[in-house]
Amino acid sequence: MIRFLLMESIREWKILIKNYLLEMIGLIIFFAVFLQTVKTIIRTIYASDVSLSDNLLMVSIIICIIQLLSIISQRNLVFEIHPAALHYFFNSPQLNLVKKIAFIKKIIGKLVLAFLLCLIIFNFKLSVDLGIATFSMFIYLIAGSFIKWFKYNKLNFIMVALLYACTSLLFVLSLSKMFLPANIPLFVLSLFVIYYNSKIKIDWGKYYDDLVYMEKTNNATRHKNMAEMQQIAIDHIATARHSLKIYALPLKRSNALLCKALIETLRMSKQVIAVLGLFLVFALLLNKTMLFSEIPIIGDPNIAPVIAMLAVTTFLVNLKQIYSKQIMAIVDKHKAGFFIPYPFTTIVYSYSLICCLSTVLILAVFCAILSSGWIKSIAAIIISILAMYLYFFTLGNNRANRFVDTVSNIILFLSSGLLFLG
């Protein structure tokens, strides 16, 4: 059985390499060039007098918050098994071996993640404390995986919340105290969580359907079948379940579009939000820390503010494009024959309002962390909002919109300069 699973994995990798050879070569070249930058960053962290290990209590609390967000927003399967293996071995003793393989893969992944996180926390310096922290982190991450598995299988909410609260409390105590015996209660509780896994009722039908969907997506990606990938995405959106629906809001004719824009914002892809957020995080790290100080060009104090301006502008431009596509999607439906009883200006106003409110909230937090001054921050936010409004209200005219798009991007870049340039 293991031989067949290994052969299938090798076959999948051969197809992936065949269809994405040029992309993989490009990634290898990129990582080869970027490796020197990674080495410089590691040396800088290693030689730094400031260490995250000096405030382990805050670090452990942040990790608990991230774990909570991961549990709440969990979308992917926790333990992945090939659907053919589950189908073939379901009523046989070999299924236990298949589940053990999936568990071992999860253990290896969490162990590597825990070690890398602890290396960063302890400035890449090997020590006994690093080993103790890695053990605590690893046990907590594994327990978190099983808690997500319980949530996936519709375990009682109180039980899931209680397991998370207990493991998080013990993790904070064990990591902040850096005392090996403090890990014993966490280890015992984690063993109980793993043992309790055999007591819950697994929805095998739902699990198999999700495995099939995952394999269809991976197979279409490996074969570079764009048509199938698009159809899978459309089918997934059509069948996706959402806890917040438009009729749950105080719906009126005057605010229907506003409610729709709000819901689309809340349903925005978490991956897209994370990628856009990285631009702001990069801008903060570049100007508030010495992390990139030894890197050529990027670390230059005269060039760093300009690079940070580009990062913030990239975030704002992408945010603007996301909402403009949502506006044009409604307009295109209207042109295709779907009657929408609102003029173009009302559609633009509803979506642009939500976009600008999101921009104000994000930039306000960003400016507060950056400490760029209230006057400059308010000016930058107002100019950014006006530039976005200017762009949104010209979406109906393609020729004018292309010109205004370029102008608004330049305005966004210049407005971000108020935050970084003295």
C-alpha positions in Angstrom: 0.0 0.0 0.0 2.7 2.4 0.9 4.5 1.6 -2.3 1.4 2.6 -4.3 1.0 5.8 -2.4 4.6 6.7 -3.0 4.3 5.8 -6.7 1.3 8.1 -7.0 3.1 10.9 -5.3 6.1 10.5 -7.6 3.8 10.5 -10.6 2.1 13.7 -9.4 5.5 15.4 -9.0 6.6 14.4 -12.5 3.4 15.9 -14.0 3.9 19.1 -12.0 7.6 19.5 -13.0 6.7 18.8 -16.7 4.0 21.5 -16.8 5.7 24.1 -14.6 9.4 23.6 -15.6 10.1 27.2 -16.6 8.3 28.5 -13.5 10.3 26.2 -11.3 13.6 27.3 -12.9 12.6 30.9 -12.3 11.8 30.2 -8.7 15.2 28.4 -8.2 17.0 31.4 -9.7 15.0 33.8 -7.5 15.8 31.8 -4.3 19.4 31.6 -5.3 19.6 35.4 -5.6 17.5 35.9 -2.5 19.6 33.5 -0.5 22.2 36.2 0.1 19.6 38.5 1.5 18.3 35.8 3.8 21.8 35.2 5.1 22.2 38.9 5.8 18.9 39.0 7.7 19.8 36.0 9.8 23.2 37.5 10.6 21.5 40.8 11.6 19.1 39.0 13.9 21.9 36.9 15.3 24.1 39.9 16.2 21.2 42.0 17.5 21.0 42.8 21.2 17.2 42.9 21.0 15.5 39.5 21.1 11.9 38.3 21.2 13.0 35.9 24.0 13.2 38.9 26.3 9.4 39.1 26.3 8.2 35.5 26.0 4.9 36.3 27.7 3.9 38.7 24.9 5.2 36.2 22.3 3.2 33.4 23.7 0.0 35.5 23.8 0.5 36.6 20.2 0.9 32.9 19.1 -2.3 32.0 21.0 -4.2 34.7 19.2 -2.8 33.5 15.8 -3.9 29.9 16.8 -7.4 31.2 17.7 -7.7 33.0 14.3 -6.5 29.8 12.6 -9.1 27.7 14.3 -11.9 30.2 13.6 -11.0 30.7 9.9 -10.1 27.1 9.2 -10.9 26.2 5.6 -8.4 23.5 4.5 -8.5 19.9 5.7 -6.4 19.3 8.8 -5.3 15.7 8.0 -5.1 15.0 4.2 -5.5 11.5 2.8 -5.6 10.7 -0.9 -9.3 10.1 -1.7 -8.5 6.9 -3.6 -6.7 5.5 -0.5 -9.7 6.4 1.7 -12.1 4.8 -0.7 -10.1 1.6 -1.2 -9.1 1.0 2.4 -12.2 2.3 4.2 -13.5 -1.0 5.4 -10.1 -2.6 6.0 -7.5 -2.6 8.8 -5.2 -0.7 6.4 -7.1 2.4 7.0 -5.4 2.9 10.4 -2.1 2.8 8.6 -3.2 5.5 6.2 -4.4 7.7 9.1 -1.0 7.2 10.9 0.8 8.3 7.7 -1.3 11.5 7.6 -0.6 12.0 11.4 3.1 11.6 10.9 3.2 14.1 8.1 1.4 16.6 10.3 3.9 15.9 13.2 6.9 16.5 10.9 5.3 19.7 9.5 4.5 21.2 13.0 7.9 20.2 14.4 9.7 22.0 11.6 7.4 25.1 12.0 8.0 25.1 15.8 11.7 24.9 15.4 11.8 27.7 12.8 9.7 30.0 15.0 11.8 29.4 18.0 15.0 30.0 16.0 13.6 33.5 15.2 12.5 34.1 18.8 16.0 33.2 20.1 17.9 35.1 17.4 19.1 31.8 15.8 21.2 30.9 18.8 21.1 27.3 19.9 20.6 26.7 23.6 18.7 24.6 26.1 16.0 27.3 26.3 15.5 26.9 22.5 14.9 23.2 22.9 12.4 23.7 25.7 10.6 26.4 23.7 10.5 24.2 20.6 9.0 21.3 22.6 6.3 23.7 24.0 5.5 25.2 20.7 5.4 21.8 18.9 3.0 20.3 21.5 0.7 23.4 21.3 0.6 23.4 17.5 -0.2 19.7 17.4 -3.0 20.2 20.0 -4.3 23.1 17.9 -4.5 20.8 14.8 -6.6 18.3 16.7 -8.8 21.1 18.0 -9.4 22.3 14.4 -10.2 18.6 13.5 -12.8 18.5 16.3 -14.3 21.8 15.0 -14.4 20.3 11.5 -16.3 17.3 12.7 -18.9 19.6 14.5 -17.8 18.8 18.1 -19.7 20.7 20.7 -18.6 24.4 20.6 -18.2 24.5 24.4 -15.8 21.5 24.3 -13.8 23.0 21.5 -13.5 26.4 23.3 -12.6 24.7 26.6 -9.8 22.6 24.9 -8.4 25.7 23.2 -8.5 27.8 26.5 -6.8 25.1 28.5 -4.1 24.3 26.0 -3.5 28.1 25.5 -3.2 28.8 29.2 -0.8 26.0 29.8 1.2 27.0 26.7 1.5 30.6 27.9 2.7 29.4 31.4 5.1 26.9 30.0 6.7 29.2 27.4 6.9 32.3 29.6 8.4 30.4 32.5 10.9 28.4 30.4 10.9 25.6 32.9 10.8 22.1 31.5 8.4 20.5 34.2 5.9 23.3 33.3 5.5 21.5 30.0 4.2 18.3 31.6 0.6 19.5 32.1 0.5 20.7 28.5 1.9 17.4 27.3 -0.6 15.4 29.3 -3.5 17.6 28.1 -2.3 17.2 24.5 -2.2 13.4 24.9 -5.8 13.6 26.1 -6.7 15.7 23.1 -5.1 13.1 20.8 -6.8 10.2 22.6 -10.1 12.0 22.5 -9.9 12.0 18.8 -10.9 8.3 18.8 -14.1 9.2 20.7 -15.6 11.7 18.2 -17.9 10.8 15.4 -16.2 11.6 12.0 -18.4 12.7 9.1 -16.8 10.4 6.6 -19.1 11.6 3.8 -18.2 15.2 4.2 -14.6 14.4 4.6 -14.5 12.3 1.4 -16.3 15.0 -0.6 -13.7 17.6 0.6 -10.9 15.2 -0.3 -12.3 14.7 -3.8 -12.6 18.5 -4.2 -9.0 19.0 -3.0 -7.8 16.3 -5.4 -9.7 17.8 -8.3 -8.2 21.2 -7.7 -4.7 19.8 -7.3 -5.1 17.7 -10.5 -6.3 20.6 -12.5 -3.4 22.7 -11.2 -0.8 20.0 -12.0 -2.1 19.6 -15.6 -2.4 23.4 -16.1 -6.1 22.9 -17.0 -7.3 26.5 -16.7 -10.8 25.8 -17.9 -11.3 23.1 -15.2 -9.8 25.3 -12.5 -12.2 28.1 -13.4 -15.2 25.8 -13.4 -14.1 24.3 -10.0 -13.8 27.9 -8.6 -17.3 28.8 -9.9 -18.9 25.6 -8.5 -17.2 26.2 -5.1 -18.4 29.8 -4.9 -22.0 28.6 -5.8 -22.0 25.9 -3.1 -20.1 27.7 -0.4 -21.8 28.1 2.9 -21.7 31.5 4.7 -22.9 32.3 8.2 -23.6 35.9 7.3 -26.2 36.5 4.5 -27.6 39.6 3.1 -31.1 39.1 4.6 -29.5 39.0 8.1 -28.8 42.8 7.7 -31.3 45.6 8.1 -32.1 45.5 4.4 -33.9 48.4 2.6 -33.9 49.5 -1.0 -31.8 52.5 -0.1 -29.0 50.4 1.5 -29.2 47.1 -0.4 -26.0 47.8 -2.4 -24.2 49.0 0.7 -25.1 45.7 2.5 -24.0 43.7 -0.5 -20.6 45.6 -0.6 -20.2 45.0 3.1 -20.8 41.2 2.7 -18.4 40.9 -0.2 -15.8 42.7 1.9 -16.3 40.3 4.8 -16.1 37.3 2.4 -12.9 38.5 0.8 -10.3 35.9 0.4 -8.1 35.6 3.5 -5.1 34.7 1.4 -5.5 38.0 -0.6 -5.8 40.0 2.6 -2.7 38.3 4.1 -0.7 39.1 0.9 -1.8 42.7 0.9 -1.1 43.0 4.6 2.5 41.9 4.0 3.2 45.1 2.0 2.2 47.2 5.1 4.2 45.0 7.4 7.2 45.3 5.1 6.9 49.1 5.1 6.8 49.1 8.9 9.7 46.8 9.4 11.8 48.8 6.8 11.3 52.1 8.6 10.8 51.1 12.3 13.5 48.4 12.7 17.1 47.8 11.7 16.2 44.4 10.1 17.1 45.4 6.6 19.9 47.9 7.5 22.7 45.7 6.1 21.0 44.8 2.9 22.2 46.8 -0.1 19.9 49.4 -1.6 16.9 48.3 0.6 18.8 49.2 3.7 20.0 52.6 2.4 18.3 55.2 4.7 17.8 57.5 1.7 16.1 54.8 -0.5 14.2 52.9 2.3 11.4 55.5 2.5 10.8 55.4 -1.2 10.6 51.6 -1.1 8.1 51.9 1.8 6.1 54.4 -0.2 5.9 51.9 -3.1 4.8 49.1 -0.7 2.0 51.2 0.7 1.0 52.4 -2.8 0.9 48.8 -4.0 -1.5 47.9 -1.1 -3.8 50.9 -1.9 -3.8 50.3 -5.6 -4.7 46.6 -5.2 -7.4 47.5 -2.7 -8.8 50.0 -5.3 -8.7 47.4 -8.0 -10.6 44.8 -5.9 -13.5 47.1 -5.4 -13.5 48.4 -8.9 -13.9 44.8 -10.2 -16.8 44.3 -7.8 -18.4 47.5 -9.2 -17.9 46.5 -12.8 -19.2 43.0 -12.1 -22.6 44.5 -11.2 -22.5 46.8 -14.2 -21.7 43.9 -16.5 -24.6 41.9 -15.1 -26.9 44.8 -15.9 -25.6 45.1 -19.4 -26.0 41.3 -19.9 -29.8 41.6 -19.1 -30.0 41.4 -15.3 -32.1 44.4 -14.3 -30.6 46.4 -11.4 -32.8 49.3 -10.3 -30.0 51.6 -9.4 -28.0 54.1 -11.5 -24.3 53.8 -12.0 -23.5 56.5 -9.4 -25.4 54.7 -6.7 -23.5 51.5 -7.3 -20.2 53.4 -7.3 -21.1 55.3 -4.1 -22.0 52.1 -2.2 -18.9 50.2 -3.0 -16.5 53.2 -2.8 -17.9 54.1 0.6 -17.1 50.6 2.0 -13.7 50.7 0.3 -12.8 54.1 1.7 -14.0 53.2 5.2 -11.8 50.1 5.1 -8.9 52.3 3.9 -9.4 54.8 6.7 -9.5 52.1 9.3 -6.3 50.3 8.0 -4.3 53.5 7.4 -5.3 54.9 10.8 -3.9 51.8 12.5 -0.8 51.9 10.2 -0.1 55.5 10.9 -0.5 55.0 14.7 2.1 52.3 14.6 4.4 54.3 12.3 4.1 57.4 14.5 4.2 59.7 11.5 2.2 62.6 13.2 -1.5 63.3 13.3 -1.5 66.1 10.7 0.5 64.2 8.1 -1.5 61.0 8.8 -4.9 62.8 8.4 -3.7 64.6 5.2 -2.4 61.3 3.7 -5.7 59.5 4.5 -7.9 62.3 3.0 -5.8 62.6 -0.2 -5.9 58.8 -0.6 -9.7 58.7 -0.3 -10.1 61.5 -2.8 -7.8 59.8 -5.3 -9.9 56.6 -4.9 -13.2 58.4 -5.4 -11.8 60.1 -8.5 -11.0 56.7 -9.9 -14.3 55.0 -9.0 -16.5 57.7 -10.5 -14.7 57.5 -13.9 -15.2 53.7 -14.3 -18.1 54.2 -16.7 -15.7 55.9 -19.2 -12.9 53.6 -20.3 -10.8 56.2 -22.0 -11.0 58.7 -19.1 -10.7 55.9 -16.6 -7.3 54.7 -17.9 -5.9 58.2 -17.6 -7.4 58.8 -14.2 -6.2 55.4 -13.0 -2.6 56.5 -13.7 -3.1 59.9 -12.1 -4.8 58.3 -9.0 -1.9 55.9 -8.6 0.6 58.8 -8.7 -1.5 60.7 -6.1 -1.6 57.6 -3.9 2.2 57.3 -4.1 2.7 61.0 -3.3 0.3 60.9 -0.4 2.2 57.9 1.1 5.3 60.1 1.0 3.7 62.3 3.8 4.1 59.3 6.1 7.8 58.5 5.4 9.4 61.7 4.1 10.3 64.4 6.5 
